Amino acid sequence: MIIYNTLTRSKEEFVPLKKGVASIYSCGPTVYGYAHIGNMRTYVFMDFLRRVMKYNGLKLKHVMNVTDVGHLVSDADEGEDKVVRTAKETGKTPYEIAEYFSEVFFRDIALLNIEKPEIIAKATDNISEMIEYVEALVDKGFAYETSDGIYFDIMKFPGYGRLSRIDLEEQLAGSRVEVNEEKHHPADFALWKKASKEHIMQWPSPWGMGYPGWHIECSAMGRKYLGDIFDIHTGGVDHIPIHHENEIAQSEALAGKKTVNCWMHGEFLLVDNGKMSKSLGNTYTIADLQEKGFVPLAFRYFCMNAHYRSKLNFTWDSLRAAQTSLERLYEGVLAHKAAAASSSPAGVSVSAEAENCLKEFEEAINDDLNIPKALGIVWNTVKKSLKSKQIYDVLMKMDRVLGLDLDKAEEVMSGKSMGRQAEDQEVEKQVLELVDKRNKARAEKDWKTADEIRDILKAKGITIEDTPDGARIIKT
Ligand code: AMP
Ligand code: ZN
């Protein structure tokens, strides 16, 4: 199996450190809000990596963290803690926020058939390991104390910037880094932050009450579960310049040697060819897709259209096309299943063809997870004119990597149409209730409420026309 290493910018043969076992660390979610489909693309990529490794007969020791403390609004140690901010906004405790959004996250990844890594490491369960880590870095002279925390001294680590290949001085000159006079270098980053009395999440440490920096969490938990060196570290491309650069600095400073053999990064999902952002209202979630009548696996299929190292553009039309293709794929699989059930005798040529398809498929997935190519081979396999058990068996084998539930084609298809019907009925009911409410408001001459309801309906694509015979509902 060949994989691309961001650190060396080249494809490399994957040779696990321990024979037969792949050790992987994936940066997981910061649980302060709903994960969007962009985040999900990165976890779908992580899942393909898992599945291809398992397909190749490897056992997995895979860790994913859940960040429930320490990820500040800016990745570069500025602003409020994201979880604490949501807690304040909603009047809940940070623990309640983290628990709720973790639950939603794991439900969403399950809907996408993303396997849960073997070890889920919660930051707040590993504070003592982080404190020990920071202490060791201070002892080794890589970190120093200021009035607001403990910082990593990047000038003590000559390899800083190796992953992103950035010229630090140039980057700093062009950016607006807020100057913290006490830092030795503007890019020094917090390992530990001292907490004010009012700060909600804080723990005792050799430097008083405080909380960990986001980057140290991954280094400490990776080391705890996978040891001083492991095979692969994954994340999205946005993590390359700060988060992963900082992880490398911390981990190598402590271990005195390389700690990760291969860094893999998933490219971004764009929406309408642009960035996803809350202000543009395009940070869609899996629930948003379901609300519009899509099955979550249509999004998984959609992700297969691009290689994980290429950008992928999301539009509703392209998701619709993915869902249609998925339905056709299920239909094709069912035809082979029917042939398998009637146990039609299959000639030698069918079995040779089936084997060839599988061989090509394996070559594609083992070439740096070339899933789009593999999907093309799946289609060639399905389209074989002679329907047969051998082809069906090969498709089932391929699905161990695809994760499209091809063995449950009937179930998924009936579930989808049923889901859509129920969805439609629910929307219909809501609209009728709103129209009724508006009629009542108008009868009471409460024009303000009537107008508000009209606006709500308009946002749902429903226009109300008041006619002498009553309200007429027009779907736009
Ligand atoms: P976060 O919870 O913000 O730390 O992000 C979780 C994961 O999603 C990280 O690995 C990010 O790199 C990744 N990510 C964030 N935005 C996108 C996007 N638009 N497309 C793909 N991955 C993303
Ligand atoms: Zn991380």
JSON list of C-alpha atoms in Angstrom, two decimals, residues 25-32 39 42-43 64-83 121-124 126-127 129-131 133-134 137 150-152 160 188-194 199 203 210-222 233-248 250-251 263 265 268:
[
{"chain": "A", "resi": 25, "resn": "TYR", "atom": "CA", "xyz": [-4.02, 9.11, 15.46]},
{"chain": "A", "resi": 26, "resn": "SER", "atom": "CA", "xyz": [-6.76, 11.32, 14.04]},
{"chain": "A", "resi": 27, "resn": "CYS", "atom": "CA", "xyz": [-7.52, 14.83, 15.21]},
{"chain": "A", "resi": 28, "resn": "GLY", "atom": "CA", "xyz": [-11.13, 14.63, 16.30]},
{"chain": "A", "resi": 29, "resn": "PRO", "atom": "CA", "xyz": [-13.93, 17.13, 16.80]},
{"chain": "A", "resi": 30, "resn": "THR", "atom": "CA", "xyz": [-14.02, 20.14, 19.07]},
{"chain": "A", "resi": 31, "resn": "VAL", "atom": "CA", "xyz": [-17.42, 19.58, 20.60]},
{"chain": "A", "resi": 32, "resn": "TYR", "atom": "CA", "xyz": [-18.85, 23.09, 20.86]},
{"chain": "A", "resi": 39, "resn": "ASN", "atom": "CA", "xyz": [-15.72, 18.19, 8.94]},
{"chain": "A", "resi": 42, "resn": "THR", "atom": "CA", "xyz": [-12.35, 14.68, 6.68]},
{"chain": "A", "resi": 43, "resn": "TYR", "atom": "CA", "xyz": [-13.79, 11.83, 8.78]},
{"chain": "A", "resi": 64, "resn": "MET", "atom": "CA", "xyz": [-9.31, 9.89, 17.96]},
{"chain": "A", "resi": 65, "resn": "ASN", "atom": "CA", "xyz": [-9.49, 12.73, 20.44]},
{"chain": "A", "resi": 66, "resn": "VAL", "atom": "CA", "xyz": [-12.55, 14.67, 21.48]},
{"chain": "A", "resi": 67, "resn": "THR", "atom": "CA", "xyz": [-11.58, 18.22, 22.36]},
{"chain": "A", "resi": 68, "resn": "ASP", "atom": "CA", "xyz": [-13.81, 19.37, 25.18]},
{"chain": "A", "resi": 69, "resn": "VAL", "atom": "CA", "xyz": [-11.46, 22.01, 26.59]},
{"chain": "A", "resi": 70, "resn": "GLY", "atom": "CA", "xyz": [-8.64, 24.27, 25.42]},
{"chain": "A", "resi": 71, "resn": "HIS", "atom": "CA", "xyz": [-9.51, 24.96, 21.76]},
{"chain": "A", "resi": 72, "resn": "LEU", "atom": "CA", "xyz": [-9.62, 28.74, 21.68]},
{"chain": "A", "resi": 73, "resn": "VAL", "atom": "CA", "xyz": [-11.60, 30.76, 19.17]},
{"chain": "A", "resi": 74, "resn": "SER", "atom": "CA", "xyz": [-8.39, 31.48, 17.27]},
{"chain": "A", "resi": 75, "resn": "ASP", "atom": "CA", "xyz": [-6.16, 28.46, 16.66]},
{"chain": "A", "resi": 76, "resn": "ALA", "atom": "CA", "xyz": [-3.27, 30.65, 17.73]},
{"chain": "A", "resi": 77, "resn": "ASP", "atom": "CA", "xyz": [-4.08, 30.85, 21.45]},
{"chain": "A", "resi": 78, "resn": "GLU", "atom": "CA", "xyz": [-6.35, 33.84, 21.33]},
{"chain": "A", "resi": 79, "resn": "GLY", "atom": "CA", "xyz": [-9.91, 34.45, 22.38]},
{"chain": "A", "resi": 80, "resn": "GLU", "atom": "CA", "xyz": [-12.22, 32.38, 24.47]},
{"chain": "A", "resi": 81, "resn": "ASP", "atom": "CA", "xyz": [-12.40, 28.59, 24.79]},
{"chain": "A", "resi": 82, "resn": "LYS", "atom": "CA", "xyz": [-14.95, 27.44, 22.16]},
{"chain": "A", "resi": 83, "resn": "VAL", "atom": "CA", "xyz": [-16.80, 25.04, 24.47]},
{"chain": "A", "resi": 121, "resn": "ALA", "atom": "CA", "xyz": [-9.76, 10.02, 24.06]},
{"chain": "A", "resi": 122, "resn": "LYS", "atom": "CA", "xyz": [-11.50, 12.90, 25.78]},
{"chain": "A", "resi": 123, "resn": "ALA", "atom": "CA", "xyz": [-9.22, 15.83, 26.63]},
{"chain": "A", "resi": 124, "resn": "THR", "atom": "CA", "xyz": [-10.72, 16.37, 30.10]},
{"chain": "A", "resi": 126, "resn": "ASN", "atom": "CA", "xyz": [-6.28, 13.22, 30.30]},
{"chain": "A", "resi": 127, "resn": "ILE", "atom": "CA", "xyz": [-5.35, 16.45, 32.07]},
{"chain": "A", "resi": 129, "resn": "GLU", "atom": "CA", "xyz": [-0.87, 13.43, 31.29]},
{"chain": "A", "resi": 130, "resn": "MET", "atom": "CA", "xyz": [-0.87, 16.90, 29.73]},
{"chain": "A", "resi": 131, "resn": "ILE", "atom": "CA", "xyz": [0.50, 18.53, 32.87]},
{"chain": "A", "resi": 133, "resn": "TYR", "atom": "CA", "xyz": [4.08, 16.58, 29.39]},
{"chain": "A", "resi": 134, "resn": "VAL", "atom": "CA", "xyz": [4.34, 20.34, 29.93]},
{"chain": "A", "resi": 137, "resn": "LEU", "atom": "CA", "xyz": [9.13, 20.31, 28.28]},
{"chain": "A", "resi": 150, "resn": "ILE", "atom": "CA", "xyz": [3.48, 28.23, 29.83]},
{"chain": "A", "resi": 151, "resn": "TYR", "atom": "CA", "xyz": [4.71, 28.72, 26.26]},
{"chain": "A", "resi": 152, "resn": "PHE", "atom": "CA", "xyz": [6.68, 26.58, 23.85]},
{"chain": "A", "resi": 160, "resn": "TYR", "atom": "CA", "xyz": [9.83, 24.37, 13.31]},
{"chain": "A", "resi": 188, "resn": "ASP", "atom": "CA", "xyz": [5.46, 30.71, 20.51]},
{"chain": "A", "resi": 189, "resn": "PHE", "atom": "CA", "xyz": [2.30, 28.91, 21.53]},
{"chain": "A", "resi": 190, "resn": "ALA", "atom": "CA", "xyz": [0.59, 28.12, 24.82]},
{"chain": "A", "resi": 191, "resn": "LEU", "atom": "CA", "xyz": [1.05, 24.69, 26.35]},
{"chain": "A", "resi": 192, "resn": "TRP", "atom": "CA", "xyz": [-0.84, 25.64, 29.47]},
{"chain": "A", "resi": 193, "resn": "LYS", "atom": "CA", "xyz": [-3.00, 28.67, 30.22]},
{"chain": "A", "resi": 194, "resn": "LYS", "atom": "CA", "xyz": [-3.44, 30.15, 33.67]},
{"chain": "A", "resi": 199, "resn": "HIS", "atom": "CA", "xyz": [-12.91, 30.73, 34.11]},
{"chain": "A", "resi": 203, "resn": "TRP", "atom": "CA", "xyz": [-7.42, 22.26, 37.08]},
{"chain": "A", "resi": 210, "resn": "GLY", "atom": "CA", "xyz": [-5.38, 26.55, 34.61]},
{"chain": "A", "resi": 211, "resn": "TYR", "atom": "CA", "xyz": [-6.24, 24.54, 31.53]},
{"chain": "A", "resi": 212, "resn": "PRO", "atom": "CA", "xyz": [-4.28, 22.91, 28.68]},
{"chain": "A", "resi": 213, "resn": "GLY", "atom": "CA", "xyz": [-3.54, 24.38, 25.27]},
{"chain": "A", "resi": 214, "resn": "TRP", "atom": "CA", "xyz": [-5.25, 22.65, 22.36]},
{"chain": "A", "resi": 215, "resn": "HIS", "atom": "CA", "xyz": [-2.07, 21.39, 20.67]},
{"chain": "A", "resi": 216, "resn": "ILE", "atom": "CA", "xyz": [-0.66, 19.66, 23.75]},
{"chain": "A", "resi": 217, "resn": "GLU", "atom": "CA", "xyz": [-3.83, 17.57, 24.01]},
{"chain": "A", "resi": 218, "resn": "CYS", "atom": "CA", "xyz": [-3.10, 15.66, 20.82]},
{"chain": "A", "resi": 219, "resn": "SER", "atom": "CA", "xyz": [0.60, 15.20, 21.62]},
{"chain": "A", "resi": 220, "resn": "ALA", "atom": "CA", "xyz": [-0.13, 13.93, 25.14]},
{"chain": "A", "resi": 221, "resn": "MET", "atom": "CA", "xyz": [-2.97, 11.61, 24.17]},
{"chain": "A", "resi": 222, "resn": "GLY", "atom": "CA", "xyz": [-1.15, 10.27, 21.10]},
{"chain": "A", "resi": 233, "resn": "HIS", "atom": "CA", "xyz": [-1.42, 11.04, 11.93]},
{"chain": "A", "resi": 234, "resn": "THR", "atom": "CA", "xyz": [-4.47, 12.40, 10.09]},
{"chain": "A", "resi": 235, "resn": "GLY", "atom": "CA", "xyz": [-6.39, 15.67, 9.97]},
{"chain": "A", "resi": 236, "resn": "GLY", "atom": "CA", "xyz": [-7.69, 18.33, 7.61]},
{"chain": "A", "resi": 237, "resn": "VAL", "atom": "CA", "xyz": [-5.32, 20.55, 5.61]},
{"chain": "A", "resi": 238, "resn": "ASP", "atom": "CA", "xyz": [-6.15, 23.54, 7.80]},
{"chain": "A", "resi": 239, "resn": "HIS", "atom": "CA", "xyz": [-4.26, 21.83, 10.62]},
{"chain": "A", "resi": 240, "resn": "ILE", "atom": "CA", "xyz": [-0.95, 21.76, 8.73]},
{"chain": "A", "resi": 241, "resn": "PRO", "atom": "CA", "xyz": [0.40, 25.25, 9.48]},
{"chain": "A", "resi": 242, "resn": "ILE", "atom": "CA", "xyz": [-0.38, 25.65, 13.17]},
{"chain": "A", "resi": 243, "resn": "HIS", "atom": "CA", "xyz": [-1.85, 22.66, 14.97]},
{"chain": "A", "resi": 244, "resn": "HIS", "atom": "CA", "xyz": [0.30, 19.94, 13.44]},
{"chain": "A", "resi": 245, "resn": "GLU", "atom": "CA", "xyz": [3.40, 22.08, 13.23]},
{"chain": "A", "resi": 246, "resn": "ASN", "atom": "CA", "xyz": [3.02, 22.69, 16.96]},
{"chain": "A", "resi": 247, "resn": "GLU", "atom": "CA", "xyz": [2.35, 19.01, 17.65]},
{"chain": "A", "resi": 248, "resn": "ILE", "atom": "CA", "xyz": [5.57, 18.05, 15.88]},
{"chain": "A", "resi": 250, "resn": "GLN", "atom": "CA", "xyz": [6.20, 19.44, 21.22]},
{"chain": "A", "resi": 251, "resn": "SER", "atom": "CA", "xyz": [6.45, 15.73, 20.51]},
{"chain": "A", "resi": 263, "resn": "TRP", "atom": "CA", "xyz": [1.25, 12.75, 8.09]},
{"chain": "A", "resi": 265, "resn": "HIS", "atom": "CA", "xyz": [-4.24, 15.46, 5.33]},
{"chain": "A", "resi": 268, "resn": "PHE", "atom": "CA", "xyz": [-11.33, 20.92, 2.09]}
]
